[in-house]
mmCIF file with all atom_site columns, C-alpha atoms in Angstrom:
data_model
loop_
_atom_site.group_PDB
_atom_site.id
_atom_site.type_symbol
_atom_site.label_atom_id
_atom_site.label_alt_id
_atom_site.label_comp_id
_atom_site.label_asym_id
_atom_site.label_entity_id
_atom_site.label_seq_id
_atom_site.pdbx_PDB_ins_code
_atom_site.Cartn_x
_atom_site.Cartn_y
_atom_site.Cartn_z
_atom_site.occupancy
_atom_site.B_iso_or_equiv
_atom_site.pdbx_formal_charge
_atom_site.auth_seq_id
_atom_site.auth_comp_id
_atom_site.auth_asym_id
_atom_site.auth_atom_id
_atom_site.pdbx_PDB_model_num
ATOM 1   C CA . UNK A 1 1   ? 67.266 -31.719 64.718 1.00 73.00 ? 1   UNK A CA 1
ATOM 2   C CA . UNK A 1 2   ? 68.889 -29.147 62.320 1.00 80.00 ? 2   UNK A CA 1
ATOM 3   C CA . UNK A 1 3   ? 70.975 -27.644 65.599 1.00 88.00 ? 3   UNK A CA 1
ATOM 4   C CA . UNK A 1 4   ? 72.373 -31.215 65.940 1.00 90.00 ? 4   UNK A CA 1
ATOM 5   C CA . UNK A 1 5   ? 72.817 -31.747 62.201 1.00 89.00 ? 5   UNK A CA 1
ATOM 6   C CA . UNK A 1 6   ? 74.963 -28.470 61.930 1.00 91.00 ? 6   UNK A CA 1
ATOM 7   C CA . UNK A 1 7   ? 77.128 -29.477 65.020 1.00 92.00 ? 7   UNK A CA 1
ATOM 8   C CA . UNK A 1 8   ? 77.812 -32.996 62.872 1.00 92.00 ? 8   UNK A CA 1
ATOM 9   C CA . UNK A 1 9   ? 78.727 -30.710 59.950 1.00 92.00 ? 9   UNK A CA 1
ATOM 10  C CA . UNK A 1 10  ? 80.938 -28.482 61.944 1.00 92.00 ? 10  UNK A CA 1
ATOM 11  C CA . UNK A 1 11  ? 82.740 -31.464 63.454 1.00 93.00 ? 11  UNK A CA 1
ATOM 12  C CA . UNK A 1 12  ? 82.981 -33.474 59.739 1.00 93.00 ? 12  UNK A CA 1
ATOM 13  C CA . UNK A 1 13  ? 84.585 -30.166 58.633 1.00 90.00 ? 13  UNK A CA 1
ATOM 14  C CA . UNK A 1 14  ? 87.225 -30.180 61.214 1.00 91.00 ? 14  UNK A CA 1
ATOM 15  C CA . UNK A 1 15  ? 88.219 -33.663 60.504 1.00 91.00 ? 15  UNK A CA 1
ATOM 16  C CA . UNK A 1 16  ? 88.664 -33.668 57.047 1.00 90.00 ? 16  UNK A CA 1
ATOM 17  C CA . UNK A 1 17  ? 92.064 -34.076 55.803 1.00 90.00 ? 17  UNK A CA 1
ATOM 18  C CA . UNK A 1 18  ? 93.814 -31.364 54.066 1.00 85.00 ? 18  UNK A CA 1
ATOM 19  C CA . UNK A 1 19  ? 94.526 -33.349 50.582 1.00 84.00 ? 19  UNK A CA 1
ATOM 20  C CA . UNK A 1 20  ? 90.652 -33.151 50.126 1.00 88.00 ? 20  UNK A CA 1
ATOM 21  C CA . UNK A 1 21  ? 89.125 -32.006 46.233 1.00 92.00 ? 21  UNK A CA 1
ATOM 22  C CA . UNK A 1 22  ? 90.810 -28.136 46.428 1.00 92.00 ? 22  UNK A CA 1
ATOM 23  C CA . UNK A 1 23  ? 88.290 -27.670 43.290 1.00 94.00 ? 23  UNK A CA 1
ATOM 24  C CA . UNK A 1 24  ? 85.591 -28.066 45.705 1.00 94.00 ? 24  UNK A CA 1
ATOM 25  C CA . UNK A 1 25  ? 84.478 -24.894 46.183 1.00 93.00 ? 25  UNK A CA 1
ATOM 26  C CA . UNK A 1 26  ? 81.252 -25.638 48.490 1.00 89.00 ? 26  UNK A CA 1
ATOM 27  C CA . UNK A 1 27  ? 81.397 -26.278 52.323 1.00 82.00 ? 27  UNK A CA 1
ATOM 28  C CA . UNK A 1 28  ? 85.026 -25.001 52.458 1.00 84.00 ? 28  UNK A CA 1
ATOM 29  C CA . UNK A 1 29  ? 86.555 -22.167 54.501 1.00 81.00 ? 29  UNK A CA 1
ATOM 30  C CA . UNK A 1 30  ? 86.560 -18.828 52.747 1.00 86.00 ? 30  UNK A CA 1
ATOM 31  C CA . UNK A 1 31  ? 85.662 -20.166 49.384 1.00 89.00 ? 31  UNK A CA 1
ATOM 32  C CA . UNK A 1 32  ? 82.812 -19.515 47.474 1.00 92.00 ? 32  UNK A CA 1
ATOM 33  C CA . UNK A 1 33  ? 80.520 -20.236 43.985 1.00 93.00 ? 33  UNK A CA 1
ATOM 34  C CA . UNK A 1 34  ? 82.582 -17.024 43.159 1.00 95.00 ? 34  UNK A CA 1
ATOM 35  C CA . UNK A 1 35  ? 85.730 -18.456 43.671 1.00 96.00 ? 35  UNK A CA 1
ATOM 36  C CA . UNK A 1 36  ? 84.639 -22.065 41.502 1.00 95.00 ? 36  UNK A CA 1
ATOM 37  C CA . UNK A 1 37  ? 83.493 -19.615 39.010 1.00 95.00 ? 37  UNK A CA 1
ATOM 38  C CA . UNK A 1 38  ? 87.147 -17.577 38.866 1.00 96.00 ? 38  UNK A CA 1
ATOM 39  C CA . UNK A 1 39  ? 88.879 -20.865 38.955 1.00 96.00 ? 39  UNK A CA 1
ATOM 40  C CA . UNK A 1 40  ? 87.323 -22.264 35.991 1.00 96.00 ? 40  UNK A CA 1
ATOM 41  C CA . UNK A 1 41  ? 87.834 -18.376 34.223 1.00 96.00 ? 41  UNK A CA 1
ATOM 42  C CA . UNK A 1 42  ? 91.340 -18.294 34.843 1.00 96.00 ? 42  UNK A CA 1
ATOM 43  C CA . UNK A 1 43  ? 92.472 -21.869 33.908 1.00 96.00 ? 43  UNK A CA 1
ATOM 44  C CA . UNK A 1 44  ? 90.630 -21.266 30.630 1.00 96.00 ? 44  UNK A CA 1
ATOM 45  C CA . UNK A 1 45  ? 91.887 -17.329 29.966 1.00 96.00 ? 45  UNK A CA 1
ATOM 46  C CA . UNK A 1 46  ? 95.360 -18.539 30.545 1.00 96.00 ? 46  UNK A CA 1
ATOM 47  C CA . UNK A 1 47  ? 95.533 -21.357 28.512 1.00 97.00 ? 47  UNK A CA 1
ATOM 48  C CA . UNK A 1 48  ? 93.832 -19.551 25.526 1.00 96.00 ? 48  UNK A CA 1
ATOM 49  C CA . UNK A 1 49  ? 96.602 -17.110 25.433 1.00 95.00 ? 49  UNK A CA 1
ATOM 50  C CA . UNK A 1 50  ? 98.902 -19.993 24.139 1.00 94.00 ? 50  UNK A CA 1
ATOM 51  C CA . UNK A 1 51  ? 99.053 -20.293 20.242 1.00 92.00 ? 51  UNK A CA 1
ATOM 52  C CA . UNK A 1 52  ? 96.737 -22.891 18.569 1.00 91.00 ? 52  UNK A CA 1
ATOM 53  C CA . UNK A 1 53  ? 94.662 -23.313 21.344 1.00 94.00 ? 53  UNK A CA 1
ATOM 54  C CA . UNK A 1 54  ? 90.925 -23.202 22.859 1.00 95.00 ? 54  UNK A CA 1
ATOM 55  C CA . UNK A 1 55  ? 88.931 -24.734 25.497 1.00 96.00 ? 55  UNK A CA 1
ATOM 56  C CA . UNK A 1 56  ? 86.075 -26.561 26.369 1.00 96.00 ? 56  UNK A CA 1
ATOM 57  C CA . UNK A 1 57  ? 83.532 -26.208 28.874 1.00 96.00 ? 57  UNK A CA 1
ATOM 58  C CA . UNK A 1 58  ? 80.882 -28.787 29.422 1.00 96.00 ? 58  UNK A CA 1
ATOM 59  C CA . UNK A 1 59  ? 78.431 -28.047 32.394 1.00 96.00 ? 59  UNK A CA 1
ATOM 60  C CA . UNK A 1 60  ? 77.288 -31.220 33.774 1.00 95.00 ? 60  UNK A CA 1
ATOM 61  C CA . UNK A 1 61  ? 73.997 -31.803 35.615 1.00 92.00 ? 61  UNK A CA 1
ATOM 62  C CA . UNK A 1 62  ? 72.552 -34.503 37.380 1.00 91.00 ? 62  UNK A CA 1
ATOM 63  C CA . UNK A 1 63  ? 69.284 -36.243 37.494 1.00 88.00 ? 63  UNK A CA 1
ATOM 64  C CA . UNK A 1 64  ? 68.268 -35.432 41.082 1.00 86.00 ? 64  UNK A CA 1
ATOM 65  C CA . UNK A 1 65  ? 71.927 -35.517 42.730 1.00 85.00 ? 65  UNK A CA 1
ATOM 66  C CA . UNK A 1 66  ? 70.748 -35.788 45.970 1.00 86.00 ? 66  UNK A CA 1
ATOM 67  C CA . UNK A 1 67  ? 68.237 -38.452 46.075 1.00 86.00 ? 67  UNK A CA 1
ATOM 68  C CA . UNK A 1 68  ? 70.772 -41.380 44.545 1.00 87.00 ? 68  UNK A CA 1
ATOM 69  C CA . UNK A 1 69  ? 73.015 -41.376 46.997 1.00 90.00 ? 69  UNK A CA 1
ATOM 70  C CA . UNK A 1 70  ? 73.847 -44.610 48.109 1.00 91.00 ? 70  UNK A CA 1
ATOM 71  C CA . UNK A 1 71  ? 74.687 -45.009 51.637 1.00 92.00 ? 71  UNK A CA 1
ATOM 72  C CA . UNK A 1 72  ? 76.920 -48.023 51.925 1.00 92.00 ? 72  UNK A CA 1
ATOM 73  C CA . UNK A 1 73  ? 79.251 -46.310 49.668 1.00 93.00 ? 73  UNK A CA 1
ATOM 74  C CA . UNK A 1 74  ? 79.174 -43.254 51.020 1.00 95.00 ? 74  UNK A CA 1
ATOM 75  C CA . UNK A 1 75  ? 80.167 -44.287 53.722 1.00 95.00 ? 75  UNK A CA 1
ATOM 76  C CA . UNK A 1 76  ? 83.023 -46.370 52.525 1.00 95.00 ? 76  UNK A CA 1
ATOM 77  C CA . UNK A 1 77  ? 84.216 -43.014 51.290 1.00 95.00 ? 77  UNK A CA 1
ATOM 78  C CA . UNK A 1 78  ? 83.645 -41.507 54.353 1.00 95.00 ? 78  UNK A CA 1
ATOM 79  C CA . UNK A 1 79  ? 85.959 -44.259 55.909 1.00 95.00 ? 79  UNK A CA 1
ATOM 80  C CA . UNK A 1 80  ? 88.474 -43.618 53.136 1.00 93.00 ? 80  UNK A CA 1
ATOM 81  C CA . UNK A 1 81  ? 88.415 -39.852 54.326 1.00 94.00 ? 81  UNK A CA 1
ATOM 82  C CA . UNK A 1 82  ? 89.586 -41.021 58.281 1.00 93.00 ? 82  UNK A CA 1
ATOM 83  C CA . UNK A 1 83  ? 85.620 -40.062 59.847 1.00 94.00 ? 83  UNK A CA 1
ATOM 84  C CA . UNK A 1 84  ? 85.674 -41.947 62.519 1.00 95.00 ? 84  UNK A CA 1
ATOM 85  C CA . UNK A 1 85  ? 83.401 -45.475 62.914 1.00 95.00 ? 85  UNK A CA 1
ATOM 86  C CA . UNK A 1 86  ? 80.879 -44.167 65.561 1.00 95.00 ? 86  UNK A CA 1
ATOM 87  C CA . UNK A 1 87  ? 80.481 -41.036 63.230 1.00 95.00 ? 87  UNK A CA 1
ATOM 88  C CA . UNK A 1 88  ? 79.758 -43.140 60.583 1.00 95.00 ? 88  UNK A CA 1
ATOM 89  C CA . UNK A 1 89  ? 77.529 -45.554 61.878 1.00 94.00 ? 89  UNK A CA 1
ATOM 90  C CA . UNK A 1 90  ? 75.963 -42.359 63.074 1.00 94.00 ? 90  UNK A CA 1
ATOM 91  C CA . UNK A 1 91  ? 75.491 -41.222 59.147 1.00 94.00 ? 91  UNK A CA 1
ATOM 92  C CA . UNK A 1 92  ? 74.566 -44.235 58.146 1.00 92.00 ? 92  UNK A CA 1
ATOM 93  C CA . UNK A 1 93  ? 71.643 -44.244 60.460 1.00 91.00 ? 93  UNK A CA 1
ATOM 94  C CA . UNK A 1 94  ? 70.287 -41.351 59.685 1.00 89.00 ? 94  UNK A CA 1
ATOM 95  C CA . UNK A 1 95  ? 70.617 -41.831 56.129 1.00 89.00 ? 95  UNK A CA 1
ATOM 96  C CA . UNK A 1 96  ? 68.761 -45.720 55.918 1.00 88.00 ? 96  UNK A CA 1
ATOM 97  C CA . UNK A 1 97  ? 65.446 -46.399 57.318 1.00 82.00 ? 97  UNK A CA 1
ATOM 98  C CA . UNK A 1 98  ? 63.585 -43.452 56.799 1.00 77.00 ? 98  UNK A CA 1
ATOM 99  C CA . UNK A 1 99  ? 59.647 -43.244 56.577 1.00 81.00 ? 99  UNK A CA 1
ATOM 100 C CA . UNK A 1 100 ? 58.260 -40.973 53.961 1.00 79.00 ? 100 UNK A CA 1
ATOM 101 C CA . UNK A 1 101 ? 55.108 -39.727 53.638 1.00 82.00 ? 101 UNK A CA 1
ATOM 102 C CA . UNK A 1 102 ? 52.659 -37.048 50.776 1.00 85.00 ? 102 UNK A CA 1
ATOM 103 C CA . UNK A 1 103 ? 50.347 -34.633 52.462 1.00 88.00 ? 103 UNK A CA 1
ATOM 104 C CA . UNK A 1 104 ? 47.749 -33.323 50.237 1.00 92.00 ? 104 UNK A CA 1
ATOM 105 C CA . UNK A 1 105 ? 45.565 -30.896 52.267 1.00 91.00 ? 105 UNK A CA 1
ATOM 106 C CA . UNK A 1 106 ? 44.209 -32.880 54.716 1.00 90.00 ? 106 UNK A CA 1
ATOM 107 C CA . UNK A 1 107 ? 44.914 -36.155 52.599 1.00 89.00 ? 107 UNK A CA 1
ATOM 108 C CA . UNK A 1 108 ? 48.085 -38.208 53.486 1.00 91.00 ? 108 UNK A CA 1
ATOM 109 C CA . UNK A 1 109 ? 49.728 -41.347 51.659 1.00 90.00 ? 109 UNK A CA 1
ATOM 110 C CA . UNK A 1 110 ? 50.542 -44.464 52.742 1.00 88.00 ? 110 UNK A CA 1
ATOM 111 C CA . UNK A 1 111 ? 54.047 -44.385 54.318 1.00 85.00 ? 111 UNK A CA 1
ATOM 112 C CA . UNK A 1 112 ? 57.086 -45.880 52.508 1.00 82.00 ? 112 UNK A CA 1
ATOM 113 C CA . UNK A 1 113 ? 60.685 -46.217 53.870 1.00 82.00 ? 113 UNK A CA 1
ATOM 114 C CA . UNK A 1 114 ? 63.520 -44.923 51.913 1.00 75.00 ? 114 UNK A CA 1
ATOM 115 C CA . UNK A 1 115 ? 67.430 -46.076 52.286 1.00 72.00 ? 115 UNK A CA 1
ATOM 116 C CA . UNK A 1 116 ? 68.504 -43.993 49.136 1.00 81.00 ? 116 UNK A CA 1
ATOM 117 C CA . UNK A 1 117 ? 69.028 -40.385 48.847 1.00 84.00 ? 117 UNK A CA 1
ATOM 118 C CA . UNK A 1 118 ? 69.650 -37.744 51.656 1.00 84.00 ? 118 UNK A CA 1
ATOM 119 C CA . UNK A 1 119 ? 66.565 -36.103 53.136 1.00 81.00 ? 119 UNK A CA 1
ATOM 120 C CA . UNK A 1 120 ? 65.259 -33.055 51.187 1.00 76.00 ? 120 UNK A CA 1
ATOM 121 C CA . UNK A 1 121 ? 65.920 -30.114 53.595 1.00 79.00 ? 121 UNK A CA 1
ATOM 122 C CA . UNK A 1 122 ? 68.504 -31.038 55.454 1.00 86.00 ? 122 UNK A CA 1
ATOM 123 C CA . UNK A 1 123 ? 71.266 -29.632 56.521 1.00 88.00 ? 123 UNK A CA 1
ATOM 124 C CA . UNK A 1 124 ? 73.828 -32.222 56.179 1.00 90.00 ? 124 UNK A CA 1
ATOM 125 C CA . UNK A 1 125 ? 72.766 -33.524 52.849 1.00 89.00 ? 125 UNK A CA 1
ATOM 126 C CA . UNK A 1 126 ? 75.018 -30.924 50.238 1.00 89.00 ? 126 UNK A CA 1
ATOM 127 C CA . UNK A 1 127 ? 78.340 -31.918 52.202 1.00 91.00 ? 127 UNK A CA 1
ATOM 128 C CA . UNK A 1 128 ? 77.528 -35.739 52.259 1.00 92.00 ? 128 UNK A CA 1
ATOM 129 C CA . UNK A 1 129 ? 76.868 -35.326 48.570 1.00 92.00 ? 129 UNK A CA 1
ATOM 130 C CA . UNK A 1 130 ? 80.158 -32.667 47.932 1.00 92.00 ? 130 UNK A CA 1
ATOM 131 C CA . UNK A 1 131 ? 82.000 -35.780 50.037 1.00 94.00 ? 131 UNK A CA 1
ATOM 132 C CA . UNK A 1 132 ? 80.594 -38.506 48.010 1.00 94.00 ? 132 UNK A CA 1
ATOM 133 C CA . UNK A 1 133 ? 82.094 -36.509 45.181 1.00 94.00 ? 133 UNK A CA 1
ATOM 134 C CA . UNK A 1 134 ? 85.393 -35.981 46.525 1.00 94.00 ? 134 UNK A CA 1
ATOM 135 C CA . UNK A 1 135 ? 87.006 -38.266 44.178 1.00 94.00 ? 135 UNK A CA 1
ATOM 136 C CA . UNK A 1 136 ? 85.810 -37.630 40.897 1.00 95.00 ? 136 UNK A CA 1
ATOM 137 C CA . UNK A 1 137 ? 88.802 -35.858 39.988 1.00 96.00 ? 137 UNK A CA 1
ATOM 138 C CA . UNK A 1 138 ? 90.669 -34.769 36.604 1.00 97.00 ? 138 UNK A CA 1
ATOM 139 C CA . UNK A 1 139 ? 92.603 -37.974 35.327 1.00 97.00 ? 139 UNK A CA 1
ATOM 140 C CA . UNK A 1 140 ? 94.491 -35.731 32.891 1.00 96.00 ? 140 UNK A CA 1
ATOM 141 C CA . UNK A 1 141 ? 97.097 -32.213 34.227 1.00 94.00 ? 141 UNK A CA 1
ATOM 142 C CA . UNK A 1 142 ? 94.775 -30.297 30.960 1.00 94.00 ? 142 UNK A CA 1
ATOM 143 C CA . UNK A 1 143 ? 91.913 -31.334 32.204 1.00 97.00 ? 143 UNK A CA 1
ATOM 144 C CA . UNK A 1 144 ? 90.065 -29.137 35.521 1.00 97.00 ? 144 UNK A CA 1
ATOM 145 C CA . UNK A 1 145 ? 86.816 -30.317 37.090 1.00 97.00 ? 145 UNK A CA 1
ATOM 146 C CA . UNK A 1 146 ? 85.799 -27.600 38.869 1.00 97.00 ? 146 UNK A CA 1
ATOM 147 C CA . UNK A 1 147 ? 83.170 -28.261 41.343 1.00 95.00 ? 147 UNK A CA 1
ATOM 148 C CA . UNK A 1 148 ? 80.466 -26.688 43.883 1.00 93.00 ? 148 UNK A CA 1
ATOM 149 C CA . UNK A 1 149 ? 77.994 -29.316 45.919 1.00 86.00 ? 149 UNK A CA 1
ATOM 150 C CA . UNK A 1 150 ? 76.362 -30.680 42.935 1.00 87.00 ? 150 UNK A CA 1
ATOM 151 C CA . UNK A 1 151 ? 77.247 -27.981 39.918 1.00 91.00 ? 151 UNK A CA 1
ATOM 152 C CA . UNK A 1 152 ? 80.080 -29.990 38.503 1.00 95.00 ? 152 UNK A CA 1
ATOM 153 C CA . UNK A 1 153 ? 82.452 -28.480 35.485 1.00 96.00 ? 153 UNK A CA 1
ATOM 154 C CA . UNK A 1 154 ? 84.841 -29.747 33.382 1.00 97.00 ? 154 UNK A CA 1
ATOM 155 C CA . UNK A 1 155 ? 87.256 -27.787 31.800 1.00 98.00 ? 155 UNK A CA 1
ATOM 156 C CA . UNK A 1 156 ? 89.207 -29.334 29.152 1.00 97.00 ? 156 UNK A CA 1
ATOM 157 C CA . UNK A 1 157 ? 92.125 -26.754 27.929 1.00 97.00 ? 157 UNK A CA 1
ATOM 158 C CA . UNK A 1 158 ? 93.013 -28.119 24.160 1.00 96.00 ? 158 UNK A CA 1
ATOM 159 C CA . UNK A 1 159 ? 96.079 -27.755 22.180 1.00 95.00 ? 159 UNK A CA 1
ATOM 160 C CA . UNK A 1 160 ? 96.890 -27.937 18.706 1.00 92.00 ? 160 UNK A CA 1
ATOM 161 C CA . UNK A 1 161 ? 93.306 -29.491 18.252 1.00 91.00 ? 161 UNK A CA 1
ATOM 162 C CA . UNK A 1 162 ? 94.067 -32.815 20.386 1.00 94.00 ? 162 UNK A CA 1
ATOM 163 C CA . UNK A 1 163 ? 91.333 -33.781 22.079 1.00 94.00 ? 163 UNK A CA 1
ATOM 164 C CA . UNK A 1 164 ? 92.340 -37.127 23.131 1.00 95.00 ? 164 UNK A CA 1
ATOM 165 C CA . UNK A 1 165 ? 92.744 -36.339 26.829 1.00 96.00 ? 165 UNK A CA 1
ATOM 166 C CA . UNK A 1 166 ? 89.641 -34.496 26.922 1.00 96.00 ? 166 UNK A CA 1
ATOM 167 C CA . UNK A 1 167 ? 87.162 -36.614 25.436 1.00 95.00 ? 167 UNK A CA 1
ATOM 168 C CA . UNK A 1 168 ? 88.690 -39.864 27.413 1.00 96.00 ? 168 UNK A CA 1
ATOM 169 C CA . UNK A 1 169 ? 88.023 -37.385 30.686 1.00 97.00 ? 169 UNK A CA 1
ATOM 170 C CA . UNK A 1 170 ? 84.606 -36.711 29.568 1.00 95.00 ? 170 UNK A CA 1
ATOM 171 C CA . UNK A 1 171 ? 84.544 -41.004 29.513 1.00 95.00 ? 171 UNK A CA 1
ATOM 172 C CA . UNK A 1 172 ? 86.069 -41.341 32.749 1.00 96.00 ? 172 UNK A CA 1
ATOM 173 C CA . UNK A 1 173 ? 83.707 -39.057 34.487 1.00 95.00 ? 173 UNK A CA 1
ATOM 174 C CA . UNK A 1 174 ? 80.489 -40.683 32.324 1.00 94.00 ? 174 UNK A CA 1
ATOM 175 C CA . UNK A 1 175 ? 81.890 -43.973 34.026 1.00 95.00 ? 175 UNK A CA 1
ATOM 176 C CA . UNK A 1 176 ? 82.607 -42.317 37.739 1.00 95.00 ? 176 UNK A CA 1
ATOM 177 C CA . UNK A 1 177 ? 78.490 -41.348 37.494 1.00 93.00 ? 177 UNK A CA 1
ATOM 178 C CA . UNK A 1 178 ? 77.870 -44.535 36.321 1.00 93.00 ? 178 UNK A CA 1
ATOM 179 C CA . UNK A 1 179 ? 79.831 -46.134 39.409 1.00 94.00 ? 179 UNK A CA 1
ATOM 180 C CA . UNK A 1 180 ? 78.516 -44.052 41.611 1.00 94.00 ? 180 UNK A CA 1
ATOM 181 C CA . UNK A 1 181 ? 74.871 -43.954 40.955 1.00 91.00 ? 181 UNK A CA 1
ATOM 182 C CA . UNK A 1 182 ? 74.156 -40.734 39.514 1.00 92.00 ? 182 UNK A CA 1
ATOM 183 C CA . UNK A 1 183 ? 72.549 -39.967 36.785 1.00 90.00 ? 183 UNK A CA 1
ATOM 184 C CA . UNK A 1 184 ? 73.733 -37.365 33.638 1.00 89.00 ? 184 UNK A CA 1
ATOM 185 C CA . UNK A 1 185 ? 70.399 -35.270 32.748 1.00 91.00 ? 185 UNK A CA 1
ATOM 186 C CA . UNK A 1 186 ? 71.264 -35.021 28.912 1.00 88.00 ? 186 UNK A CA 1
ATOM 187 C CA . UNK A 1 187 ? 68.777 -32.234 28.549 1.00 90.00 ? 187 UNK A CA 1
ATOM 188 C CA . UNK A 1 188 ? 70.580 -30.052 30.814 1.00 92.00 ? 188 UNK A CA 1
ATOM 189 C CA . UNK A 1 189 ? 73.884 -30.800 30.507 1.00 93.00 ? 189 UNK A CA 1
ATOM 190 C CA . UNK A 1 190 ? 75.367 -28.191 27.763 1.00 93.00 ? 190 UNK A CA 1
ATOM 191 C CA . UNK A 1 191 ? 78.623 -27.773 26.588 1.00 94.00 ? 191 UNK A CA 1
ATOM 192 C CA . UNK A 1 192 ? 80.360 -24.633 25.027 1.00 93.00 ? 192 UNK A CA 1
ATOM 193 C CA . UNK A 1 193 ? 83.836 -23.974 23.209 1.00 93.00 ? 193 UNK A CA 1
ATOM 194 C CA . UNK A 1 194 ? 85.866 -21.002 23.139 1.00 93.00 ? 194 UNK A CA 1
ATOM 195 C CA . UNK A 1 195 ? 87.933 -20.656 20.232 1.00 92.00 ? 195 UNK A CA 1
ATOM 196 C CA . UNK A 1 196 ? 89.474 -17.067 19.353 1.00 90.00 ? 196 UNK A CA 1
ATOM 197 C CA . UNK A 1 197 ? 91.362 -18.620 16.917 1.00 85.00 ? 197 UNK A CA 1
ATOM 198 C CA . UNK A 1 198 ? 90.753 -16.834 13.047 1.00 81.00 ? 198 UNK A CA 1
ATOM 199 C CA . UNK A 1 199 ? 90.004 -19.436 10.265 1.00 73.00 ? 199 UNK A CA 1
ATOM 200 C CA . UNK A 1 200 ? 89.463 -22.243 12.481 1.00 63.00 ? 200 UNK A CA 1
ATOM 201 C CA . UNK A 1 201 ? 87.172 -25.098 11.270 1.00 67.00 ? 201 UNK A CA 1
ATOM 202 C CA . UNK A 1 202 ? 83.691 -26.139 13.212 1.00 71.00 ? 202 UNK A CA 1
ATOM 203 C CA . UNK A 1 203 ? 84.224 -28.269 16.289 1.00 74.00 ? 203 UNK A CA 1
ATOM 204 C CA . UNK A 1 204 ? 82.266 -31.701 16.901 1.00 69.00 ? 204 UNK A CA 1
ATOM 205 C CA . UNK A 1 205 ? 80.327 -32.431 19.899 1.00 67.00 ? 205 UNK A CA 1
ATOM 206 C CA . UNK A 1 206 ? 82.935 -33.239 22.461 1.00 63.00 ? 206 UNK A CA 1
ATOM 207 C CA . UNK A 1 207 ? 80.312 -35.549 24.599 1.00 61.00 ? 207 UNK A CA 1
ATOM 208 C CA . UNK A 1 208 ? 77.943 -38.401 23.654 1.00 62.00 ? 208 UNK A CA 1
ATOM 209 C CA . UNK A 1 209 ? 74.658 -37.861 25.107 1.00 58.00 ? 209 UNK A CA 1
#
């Protein structure tokens, strides 16, 4: 199954249109976690070498990113992205309907059938989740979210201490998640600011929780 699974990823790959997410860095030719990683460096070095300025950094996680996928809109997405019906239908079936069983030594559970989620394992699951994720996008030109499968982060380059844009972008994308399903794990998601600024005063949480 995992031979056919990466011939269906090889063939999504080729079909996707150029105009995809360019700050999705997974499941992309010659890019890299590296390259996310420089992306996110450079927008933020370059801006803070303008006066009165810093940045922000908030590293978002989610509550098991996989699993909450829902497959009707997925594959609306998928749609929106020109995959062809017959490929989706094709998704969508392997997505819905699937049995699920525990194994405990020689103990097994009951069976249960699951219609959420992407299979643990599989090879298809981190591009149907990095293509369920194709549009959650920067609203704002100062705002970057970077992005690589599920390791999502937003960069939010600040002037003259205006955080306006930012902290509606950090709204925005607490309402994409929303839309979409997935879960913010609070405990994990972090947030840093780089300031090199001398004599500046102490920054505020730039994210509610």
């Amino acid at each position: 199954m995992k031979c056919f699974e990466r011939l269906v990823m090889e063939h999504i790959k080729s079909v996707l249109p150029p105009t995809i997410d360019p700050l999705q860095f997974a499941y992309r030719a010659k890019r890299s976690s590296e390259d996310g990683i420089c992306s996110a460096l450079h927008s933020a070095l370059t801006h803070l070498e303008r006066k009165d300025s810093y940045v922000r950094l908030l590293f978002v996680d989610f509550s098991s990113a996989f699993n909450t996928i829902v497959s009707q809109r997925l594959i609306c997405k998928l749609d929106e992205l020109g995959l062809s019906t017959s490929l989706c239908n094709w998704i969508l079936d392997f997505l819905c309907q699937r049995p699920q069983v525990v194994r405990v030594g020689d103990k097994i559970s009951a069976s249960i059938t699951l219609s959420t989620g992407a299979p643990q394992g599989c090879v298809l699951s981190p591009l149907l989740f990095t293509l369920l994720t194709h549009d959650c996008t920067a609203t704002y030109s100062d705002n970057r979210i970077v992005k690589f499968a599920d390791d999502t982060t937003l960069v939010g380059l600040i002037t003259k201490g205006d955080e306006t844009r930012y902290r509606s972008e950090v709204d925005l994308l607490t309402t994409w998640c929303r839309d979409n399903n997935l879960l913010l794990n609070v405990d994990k998601t972090k947030e840093i600011v780089v300031d090199f600024r001398k004599g500046h005063t102490k920054h505020l949480l730039g994210w509610r929780g």
